[in-house]
mmCIF file of C-alpha atoms and ligand atoms in Angstrom:
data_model
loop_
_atom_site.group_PDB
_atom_site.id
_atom_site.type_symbol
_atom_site.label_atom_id
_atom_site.label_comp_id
_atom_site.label_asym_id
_atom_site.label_seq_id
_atom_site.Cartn_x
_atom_site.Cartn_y
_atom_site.Cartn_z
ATOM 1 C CA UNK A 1 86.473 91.187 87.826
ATOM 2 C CA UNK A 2 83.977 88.593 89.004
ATOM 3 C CA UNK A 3 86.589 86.631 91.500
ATOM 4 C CA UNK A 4 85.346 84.533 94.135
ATOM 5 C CA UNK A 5 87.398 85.193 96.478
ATOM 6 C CA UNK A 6 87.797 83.850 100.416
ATOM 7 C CA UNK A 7 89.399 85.924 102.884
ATOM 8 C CA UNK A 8 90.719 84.579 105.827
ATOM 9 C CA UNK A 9 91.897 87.043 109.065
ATOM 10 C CA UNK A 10 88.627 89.299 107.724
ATOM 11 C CA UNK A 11 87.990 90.848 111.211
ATOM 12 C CA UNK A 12 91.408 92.501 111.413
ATOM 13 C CA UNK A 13 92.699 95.483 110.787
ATOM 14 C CA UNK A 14 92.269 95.384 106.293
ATOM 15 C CA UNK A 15 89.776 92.954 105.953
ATOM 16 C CA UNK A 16 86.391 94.965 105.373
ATOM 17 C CA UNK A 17 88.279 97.808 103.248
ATOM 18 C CA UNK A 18 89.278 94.972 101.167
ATOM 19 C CA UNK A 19 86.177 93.121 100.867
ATOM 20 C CA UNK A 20 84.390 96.641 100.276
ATOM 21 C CA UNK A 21 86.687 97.365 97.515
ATOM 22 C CA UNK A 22 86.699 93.748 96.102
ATOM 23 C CA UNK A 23 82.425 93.481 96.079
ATOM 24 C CA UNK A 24 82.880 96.938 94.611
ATOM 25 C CA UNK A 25 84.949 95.747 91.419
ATOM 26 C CA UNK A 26 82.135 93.011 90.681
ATOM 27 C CA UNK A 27 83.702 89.955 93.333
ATOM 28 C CA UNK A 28 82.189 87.547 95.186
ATOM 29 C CA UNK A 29 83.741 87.230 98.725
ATOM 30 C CA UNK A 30 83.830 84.996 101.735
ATOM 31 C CA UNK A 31 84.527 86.416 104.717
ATOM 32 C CA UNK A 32 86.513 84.137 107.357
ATOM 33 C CA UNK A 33 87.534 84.450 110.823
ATOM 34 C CA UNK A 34 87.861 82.651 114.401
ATOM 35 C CA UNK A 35 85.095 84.851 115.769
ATOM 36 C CA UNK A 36 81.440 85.194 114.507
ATOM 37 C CA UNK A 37 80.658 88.618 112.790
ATOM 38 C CA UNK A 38 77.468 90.386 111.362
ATOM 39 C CA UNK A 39 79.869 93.705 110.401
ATOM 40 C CA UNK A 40 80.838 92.945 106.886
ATOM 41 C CA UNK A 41 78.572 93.180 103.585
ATOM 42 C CA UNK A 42 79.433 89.673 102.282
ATOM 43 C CA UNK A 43 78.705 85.576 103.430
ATOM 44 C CA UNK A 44 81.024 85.025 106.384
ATOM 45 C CA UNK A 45 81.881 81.913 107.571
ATOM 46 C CA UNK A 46 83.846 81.040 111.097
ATOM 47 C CA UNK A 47 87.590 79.237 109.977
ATOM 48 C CA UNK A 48 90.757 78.640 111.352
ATOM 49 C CA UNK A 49 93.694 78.478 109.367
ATOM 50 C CA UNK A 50 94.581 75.267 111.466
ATOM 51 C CA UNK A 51 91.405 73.608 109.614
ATOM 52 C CA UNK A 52 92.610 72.151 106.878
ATOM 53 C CA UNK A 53 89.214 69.964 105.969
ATOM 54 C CA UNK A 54 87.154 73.166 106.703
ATOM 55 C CA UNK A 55 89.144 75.421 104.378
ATOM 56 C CA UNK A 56 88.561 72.629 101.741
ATOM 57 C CA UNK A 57 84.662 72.395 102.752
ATOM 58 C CA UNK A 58 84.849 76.095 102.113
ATOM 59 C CA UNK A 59 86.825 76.320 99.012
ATOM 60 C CA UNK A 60 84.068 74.057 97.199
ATOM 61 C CA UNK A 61 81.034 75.150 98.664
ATOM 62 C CA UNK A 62 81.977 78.888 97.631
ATOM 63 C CA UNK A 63 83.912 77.801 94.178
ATOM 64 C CA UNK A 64 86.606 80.557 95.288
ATOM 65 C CA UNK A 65 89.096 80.703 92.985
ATOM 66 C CA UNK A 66 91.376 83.492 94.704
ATOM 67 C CA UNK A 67 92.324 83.719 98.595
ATOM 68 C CA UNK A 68 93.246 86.878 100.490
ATOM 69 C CA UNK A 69 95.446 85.280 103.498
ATOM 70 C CA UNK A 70 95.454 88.355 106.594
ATOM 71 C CA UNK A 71 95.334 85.788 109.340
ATOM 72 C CA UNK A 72 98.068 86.786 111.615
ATOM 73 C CA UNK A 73 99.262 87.809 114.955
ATOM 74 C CA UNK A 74 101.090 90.820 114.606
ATOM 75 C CA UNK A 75 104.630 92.285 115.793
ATOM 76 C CA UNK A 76 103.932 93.618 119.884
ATOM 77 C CA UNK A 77 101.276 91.144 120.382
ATOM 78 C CA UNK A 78 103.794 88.370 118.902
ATOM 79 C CA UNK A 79 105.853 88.971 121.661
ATOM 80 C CA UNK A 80 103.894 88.057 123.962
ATOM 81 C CA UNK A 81 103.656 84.561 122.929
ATOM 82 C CA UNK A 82 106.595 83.695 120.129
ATOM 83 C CA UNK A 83 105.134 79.986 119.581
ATOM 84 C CA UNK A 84 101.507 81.066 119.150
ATOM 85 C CA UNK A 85 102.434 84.127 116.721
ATOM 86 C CA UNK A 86 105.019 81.578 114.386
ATOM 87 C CA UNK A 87 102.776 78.378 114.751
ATOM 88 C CA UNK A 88 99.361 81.176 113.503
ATOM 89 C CA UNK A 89 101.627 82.784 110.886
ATOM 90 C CA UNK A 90 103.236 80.516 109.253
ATOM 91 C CA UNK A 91 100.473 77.678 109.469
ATOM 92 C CA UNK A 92 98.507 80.126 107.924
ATOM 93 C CA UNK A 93 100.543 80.186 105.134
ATOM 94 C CA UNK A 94 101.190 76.712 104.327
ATOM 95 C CA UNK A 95 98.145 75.729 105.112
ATOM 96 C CA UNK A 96 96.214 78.471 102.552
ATOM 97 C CA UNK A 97 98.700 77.656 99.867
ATOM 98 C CA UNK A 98 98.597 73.411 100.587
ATOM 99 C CA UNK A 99 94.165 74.012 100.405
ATOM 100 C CA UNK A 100 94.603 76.253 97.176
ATOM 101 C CA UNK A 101 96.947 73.571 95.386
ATOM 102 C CA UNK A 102 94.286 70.461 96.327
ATOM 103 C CA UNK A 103 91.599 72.544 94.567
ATOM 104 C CA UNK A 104 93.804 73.923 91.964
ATOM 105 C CA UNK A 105 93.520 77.891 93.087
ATOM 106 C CA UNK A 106 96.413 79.228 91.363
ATOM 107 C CA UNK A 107 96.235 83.042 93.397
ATOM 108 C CA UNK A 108 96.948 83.721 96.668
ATOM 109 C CA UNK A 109 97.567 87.695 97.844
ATOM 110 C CA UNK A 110 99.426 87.462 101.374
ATOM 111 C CA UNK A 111 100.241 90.677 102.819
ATOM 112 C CA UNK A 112 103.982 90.913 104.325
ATOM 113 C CA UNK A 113 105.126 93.692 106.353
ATOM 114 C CA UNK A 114 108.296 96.063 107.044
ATOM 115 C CA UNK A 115 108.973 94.111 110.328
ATOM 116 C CA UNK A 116 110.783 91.717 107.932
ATOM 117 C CA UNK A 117 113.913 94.316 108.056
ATOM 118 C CA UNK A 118 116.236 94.779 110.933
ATOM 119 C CA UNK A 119 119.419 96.441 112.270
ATOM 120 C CA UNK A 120 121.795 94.808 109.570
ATOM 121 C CA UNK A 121 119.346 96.775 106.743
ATOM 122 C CA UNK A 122 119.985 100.086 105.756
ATOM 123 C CA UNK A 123 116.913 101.550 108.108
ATOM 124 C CA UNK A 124 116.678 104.831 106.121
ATOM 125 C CA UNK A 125 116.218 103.955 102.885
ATOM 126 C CA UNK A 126 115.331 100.022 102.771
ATOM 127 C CA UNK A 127 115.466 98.283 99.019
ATOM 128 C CA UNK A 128 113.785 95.147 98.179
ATOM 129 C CA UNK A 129 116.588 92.924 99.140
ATOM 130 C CA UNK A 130 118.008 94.450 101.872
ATOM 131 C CA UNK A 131 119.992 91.749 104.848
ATOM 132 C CA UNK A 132 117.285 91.067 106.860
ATOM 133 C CA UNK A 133 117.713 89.734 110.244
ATOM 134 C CA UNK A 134 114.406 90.706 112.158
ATOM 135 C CA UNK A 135 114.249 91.343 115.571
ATOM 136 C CA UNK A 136 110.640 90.305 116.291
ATOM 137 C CA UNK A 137 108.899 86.760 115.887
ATOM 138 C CA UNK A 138 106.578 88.244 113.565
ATOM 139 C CA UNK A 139 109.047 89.819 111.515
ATOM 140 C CA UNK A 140 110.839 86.273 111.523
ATOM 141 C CA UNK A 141 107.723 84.571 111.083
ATOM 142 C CA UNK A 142 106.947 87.160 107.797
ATOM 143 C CA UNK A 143 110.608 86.602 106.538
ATOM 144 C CA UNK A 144 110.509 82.538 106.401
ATOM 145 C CA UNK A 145 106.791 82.934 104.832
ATOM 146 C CA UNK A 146 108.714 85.104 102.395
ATOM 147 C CA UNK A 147 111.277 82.696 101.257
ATOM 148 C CA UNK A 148 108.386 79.799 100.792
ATOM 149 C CA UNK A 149 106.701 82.419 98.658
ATOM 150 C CA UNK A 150 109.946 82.758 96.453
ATOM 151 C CA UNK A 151 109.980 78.967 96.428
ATOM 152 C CA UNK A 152 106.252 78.467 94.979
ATOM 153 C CA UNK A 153 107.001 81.172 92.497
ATOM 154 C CA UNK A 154 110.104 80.379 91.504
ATOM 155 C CA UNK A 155 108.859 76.493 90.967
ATOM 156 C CA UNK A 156 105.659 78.104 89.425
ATOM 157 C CA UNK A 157 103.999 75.917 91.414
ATOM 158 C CA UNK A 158 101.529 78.765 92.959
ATOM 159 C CA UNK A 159 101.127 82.521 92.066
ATOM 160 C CA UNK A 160 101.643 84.459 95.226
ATOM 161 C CA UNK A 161 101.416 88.023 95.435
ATOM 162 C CA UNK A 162 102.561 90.183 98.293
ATOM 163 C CA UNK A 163 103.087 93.646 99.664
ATOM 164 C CA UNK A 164 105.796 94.536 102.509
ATOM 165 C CA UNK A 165 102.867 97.109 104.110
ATOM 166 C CA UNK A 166 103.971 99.828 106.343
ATOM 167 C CA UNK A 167 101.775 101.490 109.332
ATOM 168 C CA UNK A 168 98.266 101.427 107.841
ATOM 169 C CA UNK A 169 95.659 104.344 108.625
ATOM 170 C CA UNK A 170 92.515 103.674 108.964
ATOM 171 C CA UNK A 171 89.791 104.434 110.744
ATOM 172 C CA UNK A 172 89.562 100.637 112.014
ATOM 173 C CA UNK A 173 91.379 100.479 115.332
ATOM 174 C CA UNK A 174 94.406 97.628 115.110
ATOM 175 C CA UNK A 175 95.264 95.335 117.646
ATOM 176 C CA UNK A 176 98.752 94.315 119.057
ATOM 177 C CA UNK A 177 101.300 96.042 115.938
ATOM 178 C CA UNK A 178 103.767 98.663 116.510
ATOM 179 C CA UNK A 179 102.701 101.109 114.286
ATOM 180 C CA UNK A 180 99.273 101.484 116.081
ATOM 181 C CA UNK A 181 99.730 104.965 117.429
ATOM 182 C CA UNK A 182 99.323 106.588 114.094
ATOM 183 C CA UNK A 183 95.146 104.956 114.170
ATOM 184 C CA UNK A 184 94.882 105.475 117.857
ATOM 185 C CA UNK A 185 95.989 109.510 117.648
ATOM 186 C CA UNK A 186 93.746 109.999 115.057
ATOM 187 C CA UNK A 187 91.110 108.530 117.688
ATOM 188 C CA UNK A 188 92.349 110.794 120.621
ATOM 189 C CA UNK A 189 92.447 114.103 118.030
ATOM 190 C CA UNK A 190 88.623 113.583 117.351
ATOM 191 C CA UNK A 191 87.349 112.307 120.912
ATOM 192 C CA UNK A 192 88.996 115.637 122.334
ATOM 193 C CA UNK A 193 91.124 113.499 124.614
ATOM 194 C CA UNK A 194 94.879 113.728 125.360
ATOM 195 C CA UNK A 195 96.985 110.580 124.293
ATOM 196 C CA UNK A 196 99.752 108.502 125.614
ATOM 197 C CA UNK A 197 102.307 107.607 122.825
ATOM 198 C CA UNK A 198 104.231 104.118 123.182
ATOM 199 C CA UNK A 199 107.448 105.481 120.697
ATOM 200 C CA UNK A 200 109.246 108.106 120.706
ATOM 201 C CA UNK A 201 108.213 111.723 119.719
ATOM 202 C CA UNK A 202 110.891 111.401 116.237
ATOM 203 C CA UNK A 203 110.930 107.973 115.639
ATOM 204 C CA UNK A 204 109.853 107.452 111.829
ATOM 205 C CA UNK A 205 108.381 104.733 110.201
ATOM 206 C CA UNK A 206 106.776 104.629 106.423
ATOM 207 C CA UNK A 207 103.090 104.551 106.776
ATOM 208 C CA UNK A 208 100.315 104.962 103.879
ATOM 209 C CA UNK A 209 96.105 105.270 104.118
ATOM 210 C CA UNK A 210 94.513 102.159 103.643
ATOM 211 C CA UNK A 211 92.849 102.834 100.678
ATOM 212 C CA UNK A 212 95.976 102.886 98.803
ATOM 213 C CA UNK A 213 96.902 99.917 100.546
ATOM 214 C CA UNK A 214 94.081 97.979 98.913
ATOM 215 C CA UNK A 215 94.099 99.704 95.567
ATOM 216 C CA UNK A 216 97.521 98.770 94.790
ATOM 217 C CA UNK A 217 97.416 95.095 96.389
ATOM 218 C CA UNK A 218 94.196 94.563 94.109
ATOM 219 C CA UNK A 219 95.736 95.943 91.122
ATOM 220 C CA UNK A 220 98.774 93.667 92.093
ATOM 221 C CA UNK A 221 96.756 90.942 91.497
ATOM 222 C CA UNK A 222 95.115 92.121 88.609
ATOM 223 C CA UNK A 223 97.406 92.573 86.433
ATOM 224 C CA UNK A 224 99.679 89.825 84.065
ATOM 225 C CA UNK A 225 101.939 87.589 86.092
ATOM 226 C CA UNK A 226 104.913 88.531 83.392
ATOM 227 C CA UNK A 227 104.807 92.369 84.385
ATOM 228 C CA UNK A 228 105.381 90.961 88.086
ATOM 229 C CA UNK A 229 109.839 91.482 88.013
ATOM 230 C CA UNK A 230 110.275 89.262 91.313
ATOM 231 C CA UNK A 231 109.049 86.096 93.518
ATOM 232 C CA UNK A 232 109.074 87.812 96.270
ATOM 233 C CA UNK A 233 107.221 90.723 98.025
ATOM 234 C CA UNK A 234 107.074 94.241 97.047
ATOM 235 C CA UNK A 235 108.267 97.364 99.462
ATOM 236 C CA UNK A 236 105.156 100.012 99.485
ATOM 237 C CA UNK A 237 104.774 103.383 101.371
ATOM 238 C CA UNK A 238 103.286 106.170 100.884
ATOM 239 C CA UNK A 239 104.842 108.890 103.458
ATOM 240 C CA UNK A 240 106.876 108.834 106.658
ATOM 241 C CA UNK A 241 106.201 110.229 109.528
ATOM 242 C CA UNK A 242 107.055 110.359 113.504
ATOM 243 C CA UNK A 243 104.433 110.923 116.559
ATOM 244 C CA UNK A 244 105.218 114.435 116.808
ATOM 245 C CA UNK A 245 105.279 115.233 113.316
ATOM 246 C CA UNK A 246 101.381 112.996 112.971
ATOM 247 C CA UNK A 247 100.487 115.258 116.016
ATOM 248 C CA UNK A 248 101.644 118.585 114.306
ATOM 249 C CA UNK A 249 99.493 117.361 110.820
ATOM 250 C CA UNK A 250 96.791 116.281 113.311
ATOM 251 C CA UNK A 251 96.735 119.769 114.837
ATOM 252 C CA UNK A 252 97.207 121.628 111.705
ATOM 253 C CA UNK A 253 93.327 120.846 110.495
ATOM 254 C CA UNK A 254 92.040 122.980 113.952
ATOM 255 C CA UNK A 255 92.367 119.905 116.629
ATOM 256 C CA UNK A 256 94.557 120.390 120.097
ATOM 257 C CA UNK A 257 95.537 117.059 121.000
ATOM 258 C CA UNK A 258 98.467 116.957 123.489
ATOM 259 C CA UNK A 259 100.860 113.993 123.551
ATOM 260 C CA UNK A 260 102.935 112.544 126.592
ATOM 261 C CA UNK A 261 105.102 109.675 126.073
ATOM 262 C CA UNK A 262 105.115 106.556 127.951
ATOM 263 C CA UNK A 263 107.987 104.646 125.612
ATOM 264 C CA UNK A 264 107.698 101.088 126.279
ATOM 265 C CA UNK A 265 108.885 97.736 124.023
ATOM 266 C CA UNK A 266 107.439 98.796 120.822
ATOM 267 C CA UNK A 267 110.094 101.321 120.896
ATOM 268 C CA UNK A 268 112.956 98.579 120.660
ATOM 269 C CA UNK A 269 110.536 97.273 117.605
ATOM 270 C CA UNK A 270 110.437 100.728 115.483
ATOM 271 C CA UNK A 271 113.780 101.210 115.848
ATOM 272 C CA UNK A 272 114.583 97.776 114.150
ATOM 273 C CA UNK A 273 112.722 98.999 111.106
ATOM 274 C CA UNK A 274 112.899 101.313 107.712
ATOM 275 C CA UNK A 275 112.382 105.162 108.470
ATOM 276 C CA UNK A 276 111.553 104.866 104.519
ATOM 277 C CA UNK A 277 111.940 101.797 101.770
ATOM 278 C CA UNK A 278 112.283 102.232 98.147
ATOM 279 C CA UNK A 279 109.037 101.214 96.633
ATOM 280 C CA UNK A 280 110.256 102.130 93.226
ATOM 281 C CA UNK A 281 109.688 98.882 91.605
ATOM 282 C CA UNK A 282 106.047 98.283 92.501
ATOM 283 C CA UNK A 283 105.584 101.634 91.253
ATOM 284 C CA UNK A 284 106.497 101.229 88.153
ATOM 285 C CA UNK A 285 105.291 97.686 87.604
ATOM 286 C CA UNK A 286 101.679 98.092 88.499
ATOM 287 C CA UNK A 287 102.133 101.634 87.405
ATOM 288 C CA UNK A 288 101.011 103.157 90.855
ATOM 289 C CA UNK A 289 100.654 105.895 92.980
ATOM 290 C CA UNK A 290 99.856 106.713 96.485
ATOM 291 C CA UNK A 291 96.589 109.280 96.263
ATOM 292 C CA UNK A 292 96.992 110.235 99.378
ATOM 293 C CA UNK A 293 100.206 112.168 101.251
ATOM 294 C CA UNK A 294 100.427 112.449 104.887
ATOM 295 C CA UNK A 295 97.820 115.465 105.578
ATOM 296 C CA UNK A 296 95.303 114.040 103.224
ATOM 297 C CA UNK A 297 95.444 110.831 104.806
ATOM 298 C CA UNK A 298 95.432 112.556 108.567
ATOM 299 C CA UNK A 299 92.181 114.315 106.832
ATOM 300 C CA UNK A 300 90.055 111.493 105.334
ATOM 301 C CA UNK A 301 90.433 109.372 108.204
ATOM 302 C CA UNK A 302 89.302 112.076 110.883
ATOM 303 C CA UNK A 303 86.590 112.994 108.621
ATOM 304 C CA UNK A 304 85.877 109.573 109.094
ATOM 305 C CA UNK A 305 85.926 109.045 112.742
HETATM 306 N N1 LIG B 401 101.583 97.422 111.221
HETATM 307 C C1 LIG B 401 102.288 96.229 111.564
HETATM 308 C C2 LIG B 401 102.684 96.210 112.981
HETATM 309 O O1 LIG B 401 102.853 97.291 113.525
HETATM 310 C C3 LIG B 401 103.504 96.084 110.708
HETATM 311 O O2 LIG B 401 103.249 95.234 109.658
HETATM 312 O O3 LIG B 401 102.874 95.185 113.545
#
């Protein structure tokens, strides 16, 4: 594809999948972050999405031509500090797409999330364009990034592509969302160890592997902006499924791990959000598929571990 693309956020929970898959498909990358790394195959380079004259330092030096924005505090750890997690967030975003415009990047992929939904949606089967009043800071800080996004499309003054992402399993252990438990099982399962679950034994909440997660955001980008239907983000899932029902795929490849519930905040979180959403229009616009269902994706990523 021979992008040269900068991510920002990289040390989170998608960025080396993504920059694995993007070198992969013939890309240059930059790798950004607040904290130094040696972990990833690709240049890295310390940034803050506060930086502005850094992010333009880096935008030349590179000659990107295509940011990846992850930088973000996400929905329990946002609680802990509402300012922080909506000054991060949503700097993040004006600032990418404000550095993109001076140097005349015209593609940005920013990754929204299911925590843009909330009581007022229908919670088991969540359309696009659902009423959306979120009940965390992240999900509010998501939802107004979401309506700027429609505004720069809409204008066509920037292309910005996006993906309302579910629980994500990887092998890469999260930090601070509410869907964490599904990662940190899968952890437990293969360490032989018994684990403490945060939710509820049936609370559901769309999930999908990452791999899926990045195939379809890359081919989001890839393909012609007039097969993209809307200015705003896409719903995407894979498969739904609750801690006791994880634990019962878990088990069901020869492991014994044994849950116990401590149910704290998060649980207030999950229950503001889609048991399922209708991902029917992404599907057919990129003309994607999940590859992998709930017990593949339990399987790859404790082959993994
Ligand atoms: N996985 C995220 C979280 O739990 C949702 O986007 O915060």
């Amino acid at each position: 594809m021979n992008n040269r693309i900068l991510i920002t956020g990289a040390l989170g929970q998608l960025g080396k999948f993504f920059i694995d898959s993007l070198i992969n498909q013939g890309n240059y990358v930059l790798a950004t972050d607040i904290k130094n790394s040696n972990d990833l195959n690709c240049d890295f380079e310390i940034f803050d999405v506060h930086d502005l004259k850094k992010g333009d330092e880096l935008i030349k030096k590179y000659k990107i031509n295509q940011v990846y924005n992850f930088a973000a505090i996400l929905s329990a750890k946002g609680e802990i500090n509402p300012a922080k997690t909506w000054d991060l967030n949503n700097a993040g975003f004006f600032n990418i797409v404000d550095i993109c415009l001076k140097n005349k990047i015209n593609k940005i992929f920013w990754p929204s999330s299911i925590a843009v939904f909330g009581k007022n949606s229908n919670l088991n089967f969540a359309s696009i364009d659902e009423p959306m009043c979120p009940e965390t800071i992240y999900g509010a800080s998501k939802l107004a990034c979401e309506k700027a996004m429609y505004y720069y499309n809409f204008k066509n003054i920037i292309d910005i592509r996006s993906l309302r992402f579910p629980g994500i399993v990887s092998n890469s252990k999260p930090g601070g969302g509410t869907t964490d438990y599904v990662v940190d099982m899968l952890f437990s399962a293969a360490k032989k160890k018994d684990f403490t679950c945060f939710l509820k034994n049936d609370t559901v909440l769309p999930m999908m592997h990452i791999n899926d997660a990045v195939d379809a955001s890359i081919m989001l980008m890839s393909i012609d902006k007039k097969n993209i239907s809307i200015n705003s983000p896409y719903n995407i899932s894979s498969f739904e499924t609750s801690p006791s029902k994880w634990r019962d795929t878990i088990n069901s490849f020869g492991y014994e791990l044994k849950i116990d519930y401590e149910v704290d905040f998060r649980q207030d979180i999950a229950d503001s959000w889609p048991k399922k959403v209708d991902d029917s229009l992404l599907r057919k616009d990129i003309d994607w598929i999940p590859k992998f269902n709930e017990k593949e994706t339990a399987l790859d990523i404790l082959k993994s571990i």
